[in-house]
Short mmCIF file of C-alpha atoms in Angstrom, two decimals:
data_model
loop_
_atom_site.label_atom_id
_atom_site.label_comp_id
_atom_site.label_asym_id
_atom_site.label_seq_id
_atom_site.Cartn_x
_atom_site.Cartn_y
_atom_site.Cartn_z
CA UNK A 385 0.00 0.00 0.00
CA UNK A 386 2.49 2.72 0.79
CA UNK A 387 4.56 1.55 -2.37
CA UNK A 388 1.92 2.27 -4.64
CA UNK A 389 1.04 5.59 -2.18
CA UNK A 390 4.95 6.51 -3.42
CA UNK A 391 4.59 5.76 -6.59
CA UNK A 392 1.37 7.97 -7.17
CA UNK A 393 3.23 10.87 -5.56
CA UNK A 394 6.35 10.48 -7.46
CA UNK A 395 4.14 10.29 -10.77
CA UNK A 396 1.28 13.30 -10.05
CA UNK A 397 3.97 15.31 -8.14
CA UNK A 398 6.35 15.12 -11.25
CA UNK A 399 3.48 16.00 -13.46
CA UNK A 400 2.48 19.19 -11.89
CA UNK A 401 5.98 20.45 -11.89
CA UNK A 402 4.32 22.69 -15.32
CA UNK A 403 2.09 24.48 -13.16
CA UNK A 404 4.36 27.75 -12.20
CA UNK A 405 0.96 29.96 -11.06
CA UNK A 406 2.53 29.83 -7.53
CA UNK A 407 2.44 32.78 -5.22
CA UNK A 408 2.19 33.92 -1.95
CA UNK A 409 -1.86 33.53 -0.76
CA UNK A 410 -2.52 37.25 -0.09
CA UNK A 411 -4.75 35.37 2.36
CA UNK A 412 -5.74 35.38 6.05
CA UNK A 413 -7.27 32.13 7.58
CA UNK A 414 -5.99 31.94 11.32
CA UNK A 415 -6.09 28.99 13.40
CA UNK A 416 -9.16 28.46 15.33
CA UNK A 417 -10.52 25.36 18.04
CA UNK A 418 -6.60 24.20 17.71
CA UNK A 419 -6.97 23.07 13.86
CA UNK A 420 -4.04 22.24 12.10
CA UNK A 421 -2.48 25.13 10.11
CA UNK A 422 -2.16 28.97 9.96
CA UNK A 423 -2.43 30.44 6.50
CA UNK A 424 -1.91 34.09 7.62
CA UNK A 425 0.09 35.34 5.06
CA UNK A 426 1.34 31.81 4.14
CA UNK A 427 1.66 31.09 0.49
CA UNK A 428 2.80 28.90 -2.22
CA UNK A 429 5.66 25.81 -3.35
CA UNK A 430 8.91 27.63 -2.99
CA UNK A 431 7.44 30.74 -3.30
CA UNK A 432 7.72 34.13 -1.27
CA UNK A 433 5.31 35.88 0.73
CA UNK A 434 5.47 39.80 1.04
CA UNK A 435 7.26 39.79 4.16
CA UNK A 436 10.40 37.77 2.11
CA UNK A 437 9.38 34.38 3.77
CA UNK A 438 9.88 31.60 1.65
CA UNK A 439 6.91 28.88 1.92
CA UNK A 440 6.59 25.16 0.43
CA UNK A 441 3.39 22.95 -0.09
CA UNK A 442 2.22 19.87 -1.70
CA UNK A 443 1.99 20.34 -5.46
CA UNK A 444 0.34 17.86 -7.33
CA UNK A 445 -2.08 16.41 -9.58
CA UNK A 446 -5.21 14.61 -8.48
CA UNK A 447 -4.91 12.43 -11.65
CA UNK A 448 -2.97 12.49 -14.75
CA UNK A 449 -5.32 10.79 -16.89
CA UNK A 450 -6.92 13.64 -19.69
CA UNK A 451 -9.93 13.14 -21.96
CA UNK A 452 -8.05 16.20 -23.92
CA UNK A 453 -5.10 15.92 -26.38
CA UNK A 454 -3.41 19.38 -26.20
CA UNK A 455 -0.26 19.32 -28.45
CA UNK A 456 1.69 21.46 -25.81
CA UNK A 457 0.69 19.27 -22.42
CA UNK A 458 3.18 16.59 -20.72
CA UNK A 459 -0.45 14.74 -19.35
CA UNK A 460 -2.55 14.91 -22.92
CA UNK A 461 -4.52 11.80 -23.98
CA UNK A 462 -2.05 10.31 -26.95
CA UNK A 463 0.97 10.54 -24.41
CA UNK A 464 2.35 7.22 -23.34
CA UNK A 465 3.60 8.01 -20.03
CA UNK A 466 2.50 6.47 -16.61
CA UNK A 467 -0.54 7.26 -15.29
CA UNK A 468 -2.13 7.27 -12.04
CA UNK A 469 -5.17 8.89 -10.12
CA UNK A 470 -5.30 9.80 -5.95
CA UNK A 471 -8.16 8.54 -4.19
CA UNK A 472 -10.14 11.36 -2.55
CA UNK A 473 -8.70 10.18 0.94
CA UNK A 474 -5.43 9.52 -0.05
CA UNK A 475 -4.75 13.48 -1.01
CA UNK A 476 -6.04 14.58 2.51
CA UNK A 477 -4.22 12.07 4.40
CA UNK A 478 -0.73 12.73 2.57
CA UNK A 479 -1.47 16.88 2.90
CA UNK A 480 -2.25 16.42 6.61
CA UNK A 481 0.60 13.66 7.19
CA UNK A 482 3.20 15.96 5.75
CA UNK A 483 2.32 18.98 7.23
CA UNK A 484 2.76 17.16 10.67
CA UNK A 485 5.93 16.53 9.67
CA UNK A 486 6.54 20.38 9.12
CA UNK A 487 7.49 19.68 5.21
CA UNK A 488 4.40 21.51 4.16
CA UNK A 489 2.39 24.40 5.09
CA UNK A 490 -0.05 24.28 2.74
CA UNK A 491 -1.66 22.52 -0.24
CA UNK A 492 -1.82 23.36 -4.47
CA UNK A 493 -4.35 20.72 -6.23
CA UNK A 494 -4.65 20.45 -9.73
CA UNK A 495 -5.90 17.67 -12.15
CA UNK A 496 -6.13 16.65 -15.79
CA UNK A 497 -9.66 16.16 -16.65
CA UNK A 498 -11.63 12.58 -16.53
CA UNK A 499 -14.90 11.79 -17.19
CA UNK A 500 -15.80 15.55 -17.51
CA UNK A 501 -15.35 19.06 -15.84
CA UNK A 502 -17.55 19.00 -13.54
CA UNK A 503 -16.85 15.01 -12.11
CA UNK A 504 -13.03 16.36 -12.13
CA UNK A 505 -14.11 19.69 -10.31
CA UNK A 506 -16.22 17.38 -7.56
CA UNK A 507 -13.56 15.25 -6.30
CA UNK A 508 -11.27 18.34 -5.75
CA UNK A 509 -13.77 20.05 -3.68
CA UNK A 510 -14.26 17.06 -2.52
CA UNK A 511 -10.65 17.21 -1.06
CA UNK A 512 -10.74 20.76 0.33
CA UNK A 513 -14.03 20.67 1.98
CA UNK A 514 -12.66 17.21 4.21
CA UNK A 515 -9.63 19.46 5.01
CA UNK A 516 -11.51 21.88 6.54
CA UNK A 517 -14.55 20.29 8.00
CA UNK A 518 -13.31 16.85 8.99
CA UNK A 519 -10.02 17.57 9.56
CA UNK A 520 -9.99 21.28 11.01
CA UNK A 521 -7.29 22.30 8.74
CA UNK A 522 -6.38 25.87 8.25
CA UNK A 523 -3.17 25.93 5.91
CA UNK A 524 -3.29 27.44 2.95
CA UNK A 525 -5.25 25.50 -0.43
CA UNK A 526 -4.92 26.51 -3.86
CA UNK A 527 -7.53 24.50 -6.43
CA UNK A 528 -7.39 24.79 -9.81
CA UNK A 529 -10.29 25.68 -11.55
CA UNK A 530 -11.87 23.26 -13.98
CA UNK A 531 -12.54 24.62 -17.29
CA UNK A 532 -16.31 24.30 -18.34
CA UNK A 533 -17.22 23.56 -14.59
CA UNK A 534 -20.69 24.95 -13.21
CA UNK A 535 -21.38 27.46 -11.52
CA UNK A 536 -22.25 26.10 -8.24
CA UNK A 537 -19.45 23.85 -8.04
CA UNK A 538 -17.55 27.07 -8.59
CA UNK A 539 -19.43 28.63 -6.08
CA UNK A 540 -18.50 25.77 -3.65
CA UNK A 541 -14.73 25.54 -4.34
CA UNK A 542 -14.64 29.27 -3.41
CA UNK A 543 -15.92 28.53 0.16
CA UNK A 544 -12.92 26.03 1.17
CA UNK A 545 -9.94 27.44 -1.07
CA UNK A 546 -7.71 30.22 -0.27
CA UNK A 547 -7.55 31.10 -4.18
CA UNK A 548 -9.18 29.28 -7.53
CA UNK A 549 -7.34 29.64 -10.59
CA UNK A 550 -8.11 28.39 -14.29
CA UNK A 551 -4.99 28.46 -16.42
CA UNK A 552 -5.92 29.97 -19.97
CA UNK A 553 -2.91 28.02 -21.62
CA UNK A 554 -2.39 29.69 -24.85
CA UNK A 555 -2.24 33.68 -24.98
CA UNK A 556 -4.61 33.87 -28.43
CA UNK A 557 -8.24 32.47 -29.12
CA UNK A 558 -6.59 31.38 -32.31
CA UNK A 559 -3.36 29.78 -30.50
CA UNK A 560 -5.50 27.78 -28.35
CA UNK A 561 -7.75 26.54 -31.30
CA UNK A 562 -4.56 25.13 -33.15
CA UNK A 563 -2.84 23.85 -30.40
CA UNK A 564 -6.05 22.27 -28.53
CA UNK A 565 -9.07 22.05 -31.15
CA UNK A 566 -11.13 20.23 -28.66
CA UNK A 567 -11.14 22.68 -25.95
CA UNK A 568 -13.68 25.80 -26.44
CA UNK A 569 -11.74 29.46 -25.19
CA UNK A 570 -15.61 30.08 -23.86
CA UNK A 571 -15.03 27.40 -21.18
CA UNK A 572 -12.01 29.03 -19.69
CA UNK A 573 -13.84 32.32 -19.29
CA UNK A 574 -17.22 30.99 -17.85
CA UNK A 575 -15.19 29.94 -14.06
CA UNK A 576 -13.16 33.34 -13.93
CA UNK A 577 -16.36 35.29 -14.37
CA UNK A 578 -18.31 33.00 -11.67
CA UNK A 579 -15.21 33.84 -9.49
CA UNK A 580 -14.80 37.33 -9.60
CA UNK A 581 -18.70 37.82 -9.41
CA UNK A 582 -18.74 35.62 -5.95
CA UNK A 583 -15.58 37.74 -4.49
CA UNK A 584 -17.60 40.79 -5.61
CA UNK A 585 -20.18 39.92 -4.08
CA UNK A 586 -18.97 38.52 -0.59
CA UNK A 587 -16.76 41.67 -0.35
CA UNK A 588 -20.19 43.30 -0.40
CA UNK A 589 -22.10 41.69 1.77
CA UNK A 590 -18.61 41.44 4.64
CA UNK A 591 -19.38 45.71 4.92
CA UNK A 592 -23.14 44.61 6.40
CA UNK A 593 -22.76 40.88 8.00
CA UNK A 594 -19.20 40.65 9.46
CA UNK A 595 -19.98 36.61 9.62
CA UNK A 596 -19.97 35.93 5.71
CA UNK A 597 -18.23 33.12 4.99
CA UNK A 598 -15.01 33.87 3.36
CA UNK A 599 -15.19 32.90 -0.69
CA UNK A 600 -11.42 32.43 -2.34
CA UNK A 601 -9.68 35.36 0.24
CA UNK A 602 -7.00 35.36 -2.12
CA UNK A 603 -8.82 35.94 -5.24
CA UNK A 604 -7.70 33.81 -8.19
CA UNK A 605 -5.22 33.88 -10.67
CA UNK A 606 -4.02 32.36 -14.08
CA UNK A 607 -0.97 31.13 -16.47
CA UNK A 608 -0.38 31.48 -19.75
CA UNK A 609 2.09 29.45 -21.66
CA UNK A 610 4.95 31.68 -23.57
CA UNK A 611 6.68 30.28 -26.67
CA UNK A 612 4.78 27.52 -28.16
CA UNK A 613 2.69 29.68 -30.43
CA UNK A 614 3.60 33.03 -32.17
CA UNK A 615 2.22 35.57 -30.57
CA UNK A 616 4.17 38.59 -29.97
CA UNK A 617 5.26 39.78 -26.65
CA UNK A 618 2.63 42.73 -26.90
CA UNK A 619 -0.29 40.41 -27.65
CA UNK A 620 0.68 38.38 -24.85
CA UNK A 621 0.66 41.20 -22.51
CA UNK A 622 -2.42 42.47 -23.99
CA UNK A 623 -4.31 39.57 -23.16
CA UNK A 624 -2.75 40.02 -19.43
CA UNK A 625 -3.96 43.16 -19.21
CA UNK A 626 -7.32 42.12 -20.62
CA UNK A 627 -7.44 39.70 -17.83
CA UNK A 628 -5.94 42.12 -14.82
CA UNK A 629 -8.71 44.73 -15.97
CA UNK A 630 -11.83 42.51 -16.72
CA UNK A 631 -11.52 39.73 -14.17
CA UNK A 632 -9.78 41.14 -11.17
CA UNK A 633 -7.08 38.83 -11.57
CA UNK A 634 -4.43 38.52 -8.61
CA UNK A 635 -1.46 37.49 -10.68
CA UNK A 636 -0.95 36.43 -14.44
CA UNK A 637 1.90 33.78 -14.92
CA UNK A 638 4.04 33.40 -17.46
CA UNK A 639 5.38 29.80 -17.97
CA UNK A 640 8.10 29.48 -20.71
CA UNK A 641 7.40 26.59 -22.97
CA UNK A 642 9.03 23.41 -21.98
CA UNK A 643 9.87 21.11 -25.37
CA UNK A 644 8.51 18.39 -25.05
CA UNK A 645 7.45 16.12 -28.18
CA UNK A 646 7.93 16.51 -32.22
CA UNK A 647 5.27 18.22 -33.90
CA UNK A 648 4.80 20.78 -36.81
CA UNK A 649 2.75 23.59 -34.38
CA UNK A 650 5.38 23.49 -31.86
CA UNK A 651 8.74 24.27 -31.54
CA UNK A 652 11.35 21.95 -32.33
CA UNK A 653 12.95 19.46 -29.52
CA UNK A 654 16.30 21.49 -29.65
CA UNK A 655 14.30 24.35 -28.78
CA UNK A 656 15.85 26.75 -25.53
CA UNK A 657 12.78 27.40 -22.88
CA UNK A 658 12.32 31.32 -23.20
CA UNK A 659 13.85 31.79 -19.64
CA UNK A 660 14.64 35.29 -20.66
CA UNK A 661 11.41 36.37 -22.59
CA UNK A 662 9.75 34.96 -19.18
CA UNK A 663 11.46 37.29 -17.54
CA UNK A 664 11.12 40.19 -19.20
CA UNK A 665 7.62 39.58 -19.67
CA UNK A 666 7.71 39.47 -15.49
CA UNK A 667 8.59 43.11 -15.37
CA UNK A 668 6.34 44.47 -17.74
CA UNK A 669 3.77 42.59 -16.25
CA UNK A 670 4.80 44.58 -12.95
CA UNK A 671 5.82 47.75 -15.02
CA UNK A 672 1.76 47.63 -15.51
CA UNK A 673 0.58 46.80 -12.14
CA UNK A 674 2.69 48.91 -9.73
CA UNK A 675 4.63 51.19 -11.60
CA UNK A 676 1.96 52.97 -13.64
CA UNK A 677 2.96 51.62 -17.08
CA UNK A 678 0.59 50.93 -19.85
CA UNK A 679 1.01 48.18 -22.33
CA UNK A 680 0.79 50.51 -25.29
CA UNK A 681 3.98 52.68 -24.10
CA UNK A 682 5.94 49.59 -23.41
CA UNK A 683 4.71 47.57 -26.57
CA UNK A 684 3.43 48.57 -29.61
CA UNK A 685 3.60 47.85 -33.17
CA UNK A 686 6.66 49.59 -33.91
CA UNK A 687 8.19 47.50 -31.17
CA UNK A 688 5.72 44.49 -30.60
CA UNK A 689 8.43 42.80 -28.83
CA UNK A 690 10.53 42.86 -25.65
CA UNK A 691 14.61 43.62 -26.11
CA UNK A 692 15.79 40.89 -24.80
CA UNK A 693 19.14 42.51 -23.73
CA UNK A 694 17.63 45.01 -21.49
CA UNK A 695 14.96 45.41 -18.83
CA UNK A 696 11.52 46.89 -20.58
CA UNK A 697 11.68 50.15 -18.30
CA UNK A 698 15.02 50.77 -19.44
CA UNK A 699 14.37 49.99 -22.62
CA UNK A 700 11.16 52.30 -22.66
CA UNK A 701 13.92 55.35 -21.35
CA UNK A 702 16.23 54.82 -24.45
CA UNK A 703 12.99 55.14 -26.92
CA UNK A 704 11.69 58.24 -24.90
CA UNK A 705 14.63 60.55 -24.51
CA UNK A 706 12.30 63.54 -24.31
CA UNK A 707 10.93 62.89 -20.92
CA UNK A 708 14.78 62.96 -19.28
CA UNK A 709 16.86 64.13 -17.69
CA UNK A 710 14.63 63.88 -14.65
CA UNK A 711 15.22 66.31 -11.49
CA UNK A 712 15.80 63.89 -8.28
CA UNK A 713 14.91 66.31 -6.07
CA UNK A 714 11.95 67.92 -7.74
CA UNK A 715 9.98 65.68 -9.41
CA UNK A 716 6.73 64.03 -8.35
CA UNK A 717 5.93 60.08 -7.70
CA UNK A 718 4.70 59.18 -10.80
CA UNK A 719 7.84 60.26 -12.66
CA UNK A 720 10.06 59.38 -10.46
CA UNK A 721 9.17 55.54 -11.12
CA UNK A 722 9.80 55.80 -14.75
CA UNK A 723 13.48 56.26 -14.56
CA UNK A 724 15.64 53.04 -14.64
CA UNK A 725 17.42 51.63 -11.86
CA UNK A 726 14.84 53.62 -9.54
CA UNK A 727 12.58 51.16 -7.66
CA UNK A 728 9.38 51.06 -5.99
CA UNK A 729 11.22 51.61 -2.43
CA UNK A 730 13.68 53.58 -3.32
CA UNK A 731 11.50 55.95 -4.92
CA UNK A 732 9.79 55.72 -1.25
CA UNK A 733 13.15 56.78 0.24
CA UNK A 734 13.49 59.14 -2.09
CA UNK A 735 10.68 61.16 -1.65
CA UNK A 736 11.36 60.90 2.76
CA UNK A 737 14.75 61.95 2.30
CA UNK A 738 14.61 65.28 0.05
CA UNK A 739 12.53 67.19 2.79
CA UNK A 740 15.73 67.53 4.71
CA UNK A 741 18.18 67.62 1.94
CA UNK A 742 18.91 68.17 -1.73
CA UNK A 743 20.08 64.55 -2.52
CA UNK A 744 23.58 63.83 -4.67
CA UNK A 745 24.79 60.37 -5.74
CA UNK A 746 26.02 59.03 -2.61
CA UNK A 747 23.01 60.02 -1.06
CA UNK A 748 21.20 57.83 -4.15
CA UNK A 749 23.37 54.53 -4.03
CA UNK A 750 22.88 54.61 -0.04
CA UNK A 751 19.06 54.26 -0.48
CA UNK A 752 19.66 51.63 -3.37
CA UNK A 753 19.51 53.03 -6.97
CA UNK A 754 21.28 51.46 -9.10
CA UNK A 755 23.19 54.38 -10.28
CA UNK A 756 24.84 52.42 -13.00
CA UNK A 757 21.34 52.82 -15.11
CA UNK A 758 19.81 55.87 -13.25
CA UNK A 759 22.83 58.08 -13.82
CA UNK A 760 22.20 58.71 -17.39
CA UNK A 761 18.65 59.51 -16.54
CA UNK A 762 18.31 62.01 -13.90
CA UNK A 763 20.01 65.07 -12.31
CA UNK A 764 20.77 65.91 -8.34
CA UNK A 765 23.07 67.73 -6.04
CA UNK A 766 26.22 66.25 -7.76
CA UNK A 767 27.80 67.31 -10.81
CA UNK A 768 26.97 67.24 -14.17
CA UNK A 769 24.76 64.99 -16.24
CA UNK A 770 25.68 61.55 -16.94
CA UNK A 771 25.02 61.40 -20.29
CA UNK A 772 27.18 64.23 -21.85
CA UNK A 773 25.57 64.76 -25.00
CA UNK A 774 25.43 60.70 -25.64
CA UNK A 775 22.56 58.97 -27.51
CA UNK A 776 20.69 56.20 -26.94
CA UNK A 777 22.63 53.45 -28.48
CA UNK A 778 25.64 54.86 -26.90
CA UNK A 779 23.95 54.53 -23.49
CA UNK A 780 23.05 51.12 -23.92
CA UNK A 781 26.38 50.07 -24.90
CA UNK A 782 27.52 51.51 -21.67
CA UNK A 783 25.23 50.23 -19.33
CA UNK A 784 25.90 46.41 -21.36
CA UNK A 785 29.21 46.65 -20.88
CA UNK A 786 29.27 47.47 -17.03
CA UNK A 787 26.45 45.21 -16.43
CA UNK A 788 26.62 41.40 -15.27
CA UNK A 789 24.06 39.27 -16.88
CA UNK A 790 21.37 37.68 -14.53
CA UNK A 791 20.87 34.67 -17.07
CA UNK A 792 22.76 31.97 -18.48
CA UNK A 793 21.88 29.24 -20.96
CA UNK A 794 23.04 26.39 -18.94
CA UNK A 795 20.87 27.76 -16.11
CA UNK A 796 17.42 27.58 -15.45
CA UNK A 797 15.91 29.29 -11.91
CA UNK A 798 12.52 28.03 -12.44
CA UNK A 799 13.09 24.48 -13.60
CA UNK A 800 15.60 23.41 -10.85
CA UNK A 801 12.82 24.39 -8.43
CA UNK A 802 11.60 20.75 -9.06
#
C-alpha cells in the first residue's frame, strides 16, 4: 500500500511540476478550536510571501489521466507516459501527514480532466471541503479551476480554497484553437467570471454581516504558456492586461514553454525554454501593475516585442529621450518611477529623504539606486549629467558593458525548483 502511495506521488507530483501559477496567498485564515495550520500570510511551493518568507506545499495532480489531447501538455490523452489517479482520501491524508511533519504548510491541487469538468471539479472540492470540515485544517489550499465547470461547483470551491485559478494556456483564441481544437476558449472564461462575481459579491455583503463566509480570500489567478505559439510579446501582454482589468485577476503567470514532443505547431525538440522572454515579460507585467505603465507605451507595433538585452523600463527610457533628464529632487511620484534603476522603495526613500536635503549620488546609491542605469537619466546635487551629450545606443552600450548578466543558458531558476 504505501509503495503504490509513493509511486502515485512520485508520478502526479512530477506532473504538476508545469504548473508555475505559484504565489504567496494574499490570504488570512488563522487557526481556530486548535486546527491544524495557519495560512496568515502563508503562500505557495517555494514561493515568497510579502514579508520575504519563503513557503513550500504539496503540489500535485489529483490524476494524470486527460480526456483532452493538447499538443503542448506533458499529461494529454495520446501521451504514453504512466498514469495514475489519488483517491479522494489519499490526497487529505498525505497533505495532513506531511504537514505534521513540518514539510508543508499548505496545499496546491490540480488535475487533468476525466470523465468531464464537472466530475473532475467534484472530487477536488471534494478534497478541500474534508480538510476543513473533517479535519480542522487551516493551511493554505490553492484549487485549480476546472474549465467548463458549473457554476455552483464554482461557487463551492470558493468557500474552502484560499484562491481558484483556471490556467488559460495559450495567450490567443486562435493559438489555443490550433494547439487544442477540442477545448472551447468560452469554457475558460465561464469559471473566472463565476469567481470574480462571488468575491464581488462577498466583499459586499462582509461591509453589512461581518460573519460571511469567506469565498477564495486570495482571489484567483491564471498562467499562460509563452513560446509555443507566435504571438508577440505585446499580444501576450495584452491579453494580461485584458485579464488584470476585466476579471480582477491577482497574478498572471508566465510559464516558458518546456519542449517536449515533435510536432509541426510546436517548436522543435532542440528548442531553448524562453527563460529570458519569461522574464522580461515578469517586469512588464509589474511595469503595468505597480509602476503605472501601460502596455501601449511599453509595446506597440513599432516595437511588438521585448529587447531581450535590457529590462523593458530601461528599454522604454532609451525610446523616450524627451521625458529625461529627470530632477531627483523635484519631481513628483509618478515620474520618479519611470526612470531606470529607480525602484518602488527607493522611490519611497526618495521622496522621505529630500525634505531635509537636496540629494547627490552618494546620497542615491545609499538608499539603493542602481546608479549604474539611473545616472544617465536624472540630475541631483552632484555634478553634471551623466550622459554628456550621448545617444541612446551609446547609453546602452555603456550600461551592457558594465552590467553582469542575470541569465545563463546552462541555467534555469525556475526548472531546478523541481
Amino acid at each position: 500500500m504505501f509503495d503504490r502511495i509513493k509511486e502515485k506521488l512520485e508520478i502526479l507530483a512530477d506532473a504538476a511540476k508545469y504548473d508555475v501559477s505559484c504565489s504567496s496567498s494574499g490570504s488570512k485564515r488563522s487557526n481556530k478550536n486548535k486546527g491544524l495550520g495557519n495560512s496568515d500570510g502563508m503562500g505557495i511551493c517555494h514561493s515568497y510571501t510579502e514579508d520575504g518568507r519563503c513557503v513550500s506545499l504539496l503540489k500535485i495532480l489529483l490524476t494524470n489521466h486527460c480526456i483532452f489531447d493538447c499538443a503542448y501538455c506533458v499529461t494529454r490523452r495520446s501521451n504514453d507516459i504512466k498514469r495514475a489517479a489519488f483517491k479522494v482520501q489519499e490526497v487529505v491524508d498525505l497533505t495532513i501527514n506531511f504537514y505534521r511533519r513540518n514539510y508543508i504548510e499548505g496545499l496546491f491541487l490540480s488535475s487533468g480532466i476525466f470523465k468531464d469538468a464537472d466530475f473532475t471539479m467534484e472530487r477536488l472540492i471534494q478534497v478541500a471541503k474534508k480538510l476543513r470540515l473533517e479535519e480542522n485544517f487551516n493551511g493554505y489550499i490553492h484549487l485549480k479551476s476546472i474549465p467548463g465547470a458549473n457554476d455552483e461547483l464554482m461557487y463551492e470551491a470558493g468557500l474552502y480554497a484560499d484562491r481558484l485559478s483556471v490556467n488559460i494556456e495559450i495567450p490567443t483564441v486562435s493559438g489555443l484553437k490550433k494547439l487544442a481544437p477540442e477545448k472551447d476558449h468560452a469554457d475558460f472564461i465561464k469559471p473566472m467570471e463565476k469567481v470574480k462575481n462571488e468575491i464581488i459579491q462577498y466583499n459586499s455583503e462582509k461591509k453589512l454581516i461581518k460573519s460571511t463566509p469567506k469565498y477564495a480570500p486570495a482571489g484567483q489567478s491564471t498562467q499562460m504558456i509563452v513560446g509555443a505559439t507566435g504571438e508577440s510579446d505585446r499580444e501576450i501582454m495584452l491579453s494580461a492586461n485584458h485579464y488584470y482589468k476585466n476579471y480582477n485577476m491577482k497574478r498572471v503567470y508566465y510559464s516558458g514553454y518546456v519542449p517536449i514532443r515533435n510536432d509541426p505547431r510546436l517548436p522543435s525538440l532542440s528548442s531553448q525554454v524562453p527563460m529570458l522572454r519569461e522574464n522580461r515579460l515578469y517586469q512588464t507585467d509589474w511595469l503595468m501593475r505597480f509602476y503605472g505603465f501601460n502596455v501601449n507605451e511599453l509595446l506597440n507595433q513599432q516595437f511588438p516585442n521585448l529587447d531581450v538585452e535590457v529590462d523593458p523600463k530601461l528599454s522604454w527610457a532609451l525610446r523616450n529621450p524627451q521625458h529625461f533628464p529627470v530632477d531627483i529632487n523635484r519631481a513628483e511620484k509618478e515620474t520618479l518611477l519611470r526612470i531606470p534603476g529607480v525602484g518602488l522603495k527607493s522611490v519611497s526613500k526618495i521622496l522621505n529623504a529630500r525634505k531635509y536635503q537636496k540629494l547627490n549620488y552618494d546620497h542615491l546609491k545609499a538608499i539603493g539606486v542602481a546608479l549604474n542605469r539611473a545616472r544617465y537619466f536624472i540630475i541631483c546635487n552632484s555634478r553634471g549629467w551623466e550622459t554628456r551629450d550621448l545617444d541612446s545606443a551609446k547609453i546602452k552600450s555603456l550600461i551592457l558593458r558594465n552590467s553582469v548578466g542575470k541569465f545563463r543558458k546552462e541555467y534555469s531558476s525556475q526548472l531546478s525548483l523541481f
